[in-house]
PDB file of C-alpha atoms in Angstrom:
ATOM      1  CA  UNK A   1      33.815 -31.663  73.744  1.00 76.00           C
ATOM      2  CA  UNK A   2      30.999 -31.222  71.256  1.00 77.00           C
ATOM      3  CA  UNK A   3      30.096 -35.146  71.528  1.00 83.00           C
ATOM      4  CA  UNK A   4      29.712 -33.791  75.434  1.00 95.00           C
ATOM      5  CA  UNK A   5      26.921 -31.907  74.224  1.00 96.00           C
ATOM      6  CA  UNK A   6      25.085 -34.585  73.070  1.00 97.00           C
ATOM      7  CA  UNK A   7      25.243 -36.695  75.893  1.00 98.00           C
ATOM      8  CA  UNK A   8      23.666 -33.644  77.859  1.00 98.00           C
ATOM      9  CA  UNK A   9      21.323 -32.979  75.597  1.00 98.00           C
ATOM     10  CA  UNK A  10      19.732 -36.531  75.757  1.00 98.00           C
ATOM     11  CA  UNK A  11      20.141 -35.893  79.674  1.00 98.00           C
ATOM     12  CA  UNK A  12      18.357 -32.637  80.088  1.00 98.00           C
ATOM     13  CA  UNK A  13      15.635 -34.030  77.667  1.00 98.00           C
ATOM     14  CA  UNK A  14      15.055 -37.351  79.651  1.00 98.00           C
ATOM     15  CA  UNK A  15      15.147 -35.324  82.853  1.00 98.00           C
ATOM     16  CA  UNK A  16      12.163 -33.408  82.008  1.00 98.00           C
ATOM     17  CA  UNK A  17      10.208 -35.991  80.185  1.00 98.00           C
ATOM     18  CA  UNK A  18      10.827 -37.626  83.589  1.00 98.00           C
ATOM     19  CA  UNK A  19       9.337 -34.667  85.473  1.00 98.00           C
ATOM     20  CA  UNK A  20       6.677 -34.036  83.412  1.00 98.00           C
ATOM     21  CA  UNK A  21       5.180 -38.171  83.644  1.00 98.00           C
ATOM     22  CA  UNK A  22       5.924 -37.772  87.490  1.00 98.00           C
ATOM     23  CA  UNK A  23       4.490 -34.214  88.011  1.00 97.00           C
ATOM     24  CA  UNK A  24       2.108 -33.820  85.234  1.00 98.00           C
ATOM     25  CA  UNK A  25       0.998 -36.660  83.961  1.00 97.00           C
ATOM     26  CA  UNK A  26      -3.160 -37.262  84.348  1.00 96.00           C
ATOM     27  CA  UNK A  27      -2.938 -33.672  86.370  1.00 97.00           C
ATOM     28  CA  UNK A  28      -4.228 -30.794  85.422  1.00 96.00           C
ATOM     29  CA  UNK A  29      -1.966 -28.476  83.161  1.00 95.00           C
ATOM     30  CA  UNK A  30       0.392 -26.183  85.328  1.00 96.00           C
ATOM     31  CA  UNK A  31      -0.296 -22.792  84.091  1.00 95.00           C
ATOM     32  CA  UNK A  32       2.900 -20.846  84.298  1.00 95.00           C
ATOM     33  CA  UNK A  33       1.730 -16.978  82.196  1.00 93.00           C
ATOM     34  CA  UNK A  34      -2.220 -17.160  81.762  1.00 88.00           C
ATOM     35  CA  UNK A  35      -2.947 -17.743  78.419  1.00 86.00           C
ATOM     36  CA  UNK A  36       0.326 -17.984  77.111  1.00 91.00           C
ATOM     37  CA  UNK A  37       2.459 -20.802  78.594  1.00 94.00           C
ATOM     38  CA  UNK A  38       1.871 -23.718  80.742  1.00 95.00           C
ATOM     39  CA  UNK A  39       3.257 -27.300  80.883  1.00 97.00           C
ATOM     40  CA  UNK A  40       0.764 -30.231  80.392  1.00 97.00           C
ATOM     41  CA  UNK A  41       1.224 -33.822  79.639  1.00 98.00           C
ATOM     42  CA  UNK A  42       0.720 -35.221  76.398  1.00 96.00           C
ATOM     43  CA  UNK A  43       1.908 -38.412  74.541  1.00 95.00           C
ATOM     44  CA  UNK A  44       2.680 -38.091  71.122  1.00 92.00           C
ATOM     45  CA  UNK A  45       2.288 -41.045  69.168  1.00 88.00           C
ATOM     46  CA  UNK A  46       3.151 -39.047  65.851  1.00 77.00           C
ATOM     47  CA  UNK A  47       5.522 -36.542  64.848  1.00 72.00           C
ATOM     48  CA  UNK A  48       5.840 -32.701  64.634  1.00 67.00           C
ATOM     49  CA  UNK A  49       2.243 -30.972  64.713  1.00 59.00           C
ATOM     50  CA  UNK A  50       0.915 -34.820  65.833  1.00 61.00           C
ATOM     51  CA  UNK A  51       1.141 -35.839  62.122  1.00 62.00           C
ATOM     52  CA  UNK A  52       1.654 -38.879  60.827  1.00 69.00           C
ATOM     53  CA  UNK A  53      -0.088 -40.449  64.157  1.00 69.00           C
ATOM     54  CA  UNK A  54       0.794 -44.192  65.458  1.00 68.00           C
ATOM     55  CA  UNK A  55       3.307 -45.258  62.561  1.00 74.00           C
ATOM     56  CA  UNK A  56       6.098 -46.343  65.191  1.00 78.00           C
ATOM     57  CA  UNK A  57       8.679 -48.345  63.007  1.00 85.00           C
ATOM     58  CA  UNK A  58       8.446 -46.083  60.396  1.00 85.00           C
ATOM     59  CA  UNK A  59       9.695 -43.187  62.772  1.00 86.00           C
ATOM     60  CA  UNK A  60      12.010 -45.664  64.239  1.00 90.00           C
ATOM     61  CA  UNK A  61      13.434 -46.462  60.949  1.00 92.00           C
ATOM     62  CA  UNK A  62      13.891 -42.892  59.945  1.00 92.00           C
ATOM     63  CA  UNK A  63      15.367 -41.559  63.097  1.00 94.00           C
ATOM     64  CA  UNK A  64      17.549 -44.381  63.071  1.00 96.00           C
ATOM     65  CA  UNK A  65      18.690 -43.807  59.666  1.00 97.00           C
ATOM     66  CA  UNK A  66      19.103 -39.419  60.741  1.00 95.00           C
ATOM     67  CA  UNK A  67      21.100 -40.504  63.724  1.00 97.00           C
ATOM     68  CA  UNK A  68      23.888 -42.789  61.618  1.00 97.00           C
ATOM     69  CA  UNK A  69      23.757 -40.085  59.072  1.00 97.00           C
ATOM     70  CA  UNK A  70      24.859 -37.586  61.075  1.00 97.00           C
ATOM     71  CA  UNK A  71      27.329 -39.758  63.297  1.00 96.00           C
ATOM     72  CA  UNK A  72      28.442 -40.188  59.317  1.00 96.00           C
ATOM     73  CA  UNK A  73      28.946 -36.644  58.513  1.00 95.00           C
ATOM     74  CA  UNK A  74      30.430 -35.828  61.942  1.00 94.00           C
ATOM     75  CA  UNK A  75      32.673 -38.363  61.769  1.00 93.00           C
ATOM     76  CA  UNK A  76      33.732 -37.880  57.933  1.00 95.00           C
ATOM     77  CA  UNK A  77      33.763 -34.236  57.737  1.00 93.00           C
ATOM     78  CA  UNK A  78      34.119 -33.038  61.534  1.00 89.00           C
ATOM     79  CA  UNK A  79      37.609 -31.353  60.309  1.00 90.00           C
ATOM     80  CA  UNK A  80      36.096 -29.492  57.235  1.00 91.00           C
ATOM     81  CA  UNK A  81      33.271 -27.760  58.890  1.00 92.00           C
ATOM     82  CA  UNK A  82      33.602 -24.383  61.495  1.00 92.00           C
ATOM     83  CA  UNK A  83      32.508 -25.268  64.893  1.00 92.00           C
ATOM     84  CA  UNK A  84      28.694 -23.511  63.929  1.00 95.00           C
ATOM     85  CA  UNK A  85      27.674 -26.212  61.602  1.00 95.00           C
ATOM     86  CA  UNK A  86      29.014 -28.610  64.106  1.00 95.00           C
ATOM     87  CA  UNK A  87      27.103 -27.474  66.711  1.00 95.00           C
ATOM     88  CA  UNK A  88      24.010 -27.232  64.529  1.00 97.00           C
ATOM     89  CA  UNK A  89      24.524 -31.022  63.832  1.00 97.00           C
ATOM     90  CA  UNK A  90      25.187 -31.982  67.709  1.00 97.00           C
ATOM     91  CA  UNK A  91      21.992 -29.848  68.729  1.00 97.00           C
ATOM     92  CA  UNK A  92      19.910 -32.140  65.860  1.00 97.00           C
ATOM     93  CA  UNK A  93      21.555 -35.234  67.184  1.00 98.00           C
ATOM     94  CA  UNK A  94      20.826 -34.931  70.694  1.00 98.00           C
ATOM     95  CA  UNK A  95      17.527 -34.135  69.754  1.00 97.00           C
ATOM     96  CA  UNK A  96      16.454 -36.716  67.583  1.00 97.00           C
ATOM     97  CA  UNK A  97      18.062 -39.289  70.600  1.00 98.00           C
ATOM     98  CA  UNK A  98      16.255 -38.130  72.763  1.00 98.00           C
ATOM     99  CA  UNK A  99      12.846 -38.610  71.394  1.00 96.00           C
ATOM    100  CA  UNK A 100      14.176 -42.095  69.809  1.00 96.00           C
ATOM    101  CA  UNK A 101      14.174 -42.876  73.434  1.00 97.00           C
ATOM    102  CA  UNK A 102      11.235 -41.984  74.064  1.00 97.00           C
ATOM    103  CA  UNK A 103       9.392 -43.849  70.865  1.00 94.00           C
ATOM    104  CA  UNK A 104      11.660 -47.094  71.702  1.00 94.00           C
ATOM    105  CA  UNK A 105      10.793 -47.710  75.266  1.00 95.00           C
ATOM    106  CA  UNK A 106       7.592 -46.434  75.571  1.00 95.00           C
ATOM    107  CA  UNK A 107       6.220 -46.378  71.612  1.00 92.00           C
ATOM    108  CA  UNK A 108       5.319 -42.632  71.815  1.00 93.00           C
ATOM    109  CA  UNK A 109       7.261 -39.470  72.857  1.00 95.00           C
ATOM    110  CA  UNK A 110       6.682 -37.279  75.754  1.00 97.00           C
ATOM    111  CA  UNK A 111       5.270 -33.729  75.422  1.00 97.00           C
ATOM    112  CA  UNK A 112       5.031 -31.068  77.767  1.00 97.00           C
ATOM    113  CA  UNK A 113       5.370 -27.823  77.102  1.00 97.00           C
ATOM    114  CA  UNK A 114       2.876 -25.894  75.636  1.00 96.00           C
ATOM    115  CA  UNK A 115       2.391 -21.922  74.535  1.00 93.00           C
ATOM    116  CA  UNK A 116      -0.629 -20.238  73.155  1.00 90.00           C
ATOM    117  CA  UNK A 117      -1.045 -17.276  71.461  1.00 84.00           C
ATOM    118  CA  UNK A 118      -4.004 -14.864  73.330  1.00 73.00           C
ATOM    119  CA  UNK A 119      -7.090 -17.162  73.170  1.00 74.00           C
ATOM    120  CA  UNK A 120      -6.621 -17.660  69.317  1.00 75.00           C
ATOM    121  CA  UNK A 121      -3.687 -19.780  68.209  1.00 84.00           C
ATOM    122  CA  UNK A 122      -2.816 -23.348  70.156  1.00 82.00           C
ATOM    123  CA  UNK A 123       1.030 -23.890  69.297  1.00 85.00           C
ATOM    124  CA  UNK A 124       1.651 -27.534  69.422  1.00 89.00           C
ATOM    125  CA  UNK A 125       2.736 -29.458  72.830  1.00 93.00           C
ATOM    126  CA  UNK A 126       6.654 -29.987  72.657  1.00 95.00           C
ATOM    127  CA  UNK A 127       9.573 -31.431  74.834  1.00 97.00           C
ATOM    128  CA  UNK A 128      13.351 -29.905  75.321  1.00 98.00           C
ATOM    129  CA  UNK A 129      14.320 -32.563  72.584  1.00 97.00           C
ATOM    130  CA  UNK A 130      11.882 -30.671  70.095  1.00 96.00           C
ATOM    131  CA  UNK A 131      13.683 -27.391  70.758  1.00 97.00           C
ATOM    132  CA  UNK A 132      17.205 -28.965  70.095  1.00 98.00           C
ATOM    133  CA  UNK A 133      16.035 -29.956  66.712  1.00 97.00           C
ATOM    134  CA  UNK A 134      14.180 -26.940  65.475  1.00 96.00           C
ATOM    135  CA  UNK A 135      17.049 -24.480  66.645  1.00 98.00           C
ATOM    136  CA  UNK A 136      19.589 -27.141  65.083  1.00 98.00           C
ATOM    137  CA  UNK A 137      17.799 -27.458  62.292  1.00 97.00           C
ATOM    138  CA  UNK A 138      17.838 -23.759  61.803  1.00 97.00           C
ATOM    139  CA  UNK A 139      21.445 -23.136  62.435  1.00 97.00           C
ATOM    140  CA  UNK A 140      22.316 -25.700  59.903  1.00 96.00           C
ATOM    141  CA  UNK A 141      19.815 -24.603  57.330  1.00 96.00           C
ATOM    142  CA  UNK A 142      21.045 -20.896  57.801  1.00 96.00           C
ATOM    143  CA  UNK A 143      24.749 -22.041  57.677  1.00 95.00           C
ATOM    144  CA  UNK A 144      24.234 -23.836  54.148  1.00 92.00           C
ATOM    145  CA  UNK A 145      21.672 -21.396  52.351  1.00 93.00           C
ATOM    146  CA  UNK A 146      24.749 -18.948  52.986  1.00 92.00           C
ATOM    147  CA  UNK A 147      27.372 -21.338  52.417  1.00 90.00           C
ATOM    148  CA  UNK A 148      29.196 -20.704  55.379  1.00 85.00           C
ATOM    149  CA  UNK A 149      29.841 -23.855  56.828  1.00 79.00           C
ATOM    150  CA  UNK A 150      32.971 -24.835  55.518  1.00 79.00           C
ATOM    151  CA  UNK A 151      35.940 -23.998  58.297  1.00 68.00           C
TER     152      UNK A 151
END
């Protein structure tokens, strides 16, 4: 069921990067709250924050090597962990799929949505894959810094 997850996380991501290169893409941004959230295109040839711009293979190579390390642990230790570290780790997969996708076929990932603080702080473009990874990422950071991941 979890594995499930996965699969529709890597959907609902390519959906929208879909969407946003048909409805967005050399548009204006669609303004959704003035000043606070709207949904532009943007490709992102580097990685969180647009660091690290235009090094493909290397991001290839580490996703790549994320991915099969947590097929790994999910596969080794899937009935030793509770079903919140699992989740964590599905959430993180999907993600980082997702935007592997996106850095394979096209050689940078799709961005779209984008929030800004009054008229002082830009936060960084972002996709639904993005999301999946920081919240996963958080989950399973949370879970070990407590130590309660262990079923």
């Amino acid at each position: 069921m979890l594995y499930l997850m996965v699969v529709l996380i890597i959907v609902l991501d390519q959906i929208s990067k879909f969407a946003a290169v048909k409805y967005l893409k050399g548009k204006s941004p669609y303004v959704i709250v003035e000043n606070f959230f709207q949904l532009c295109y943007v490709e992102n040839f580097g990685a969180a924050f647009g660091i690290l711009q235009n090094r493909k293979v290397f991001f290839i190579l580490i996703t790549s090597v994320v991915i099969l390390s947590i097929v790994f642990f999910l596969v080794k230790y899937s009935h030793s962990i509770n079903q919140y570290l699992k989740f964590g780790l599905i959430m993180l997969l999907g993600g980082a799929i997702g935007n592997f996708i996106d850095r394979i076929r096209l050689g940078y990932v799709v961005d779209f949505i984008s929030f800004k603080l009054g008229k002082g702080y830009d936060f960084p473009v972002f996709n639904v894959a993005d999301m999946f990874i920081v919240v996963g990422t958080i989950l399973v950071m949370g879970l070990v810094l407590l130590n309660k991941y262990d079923s």
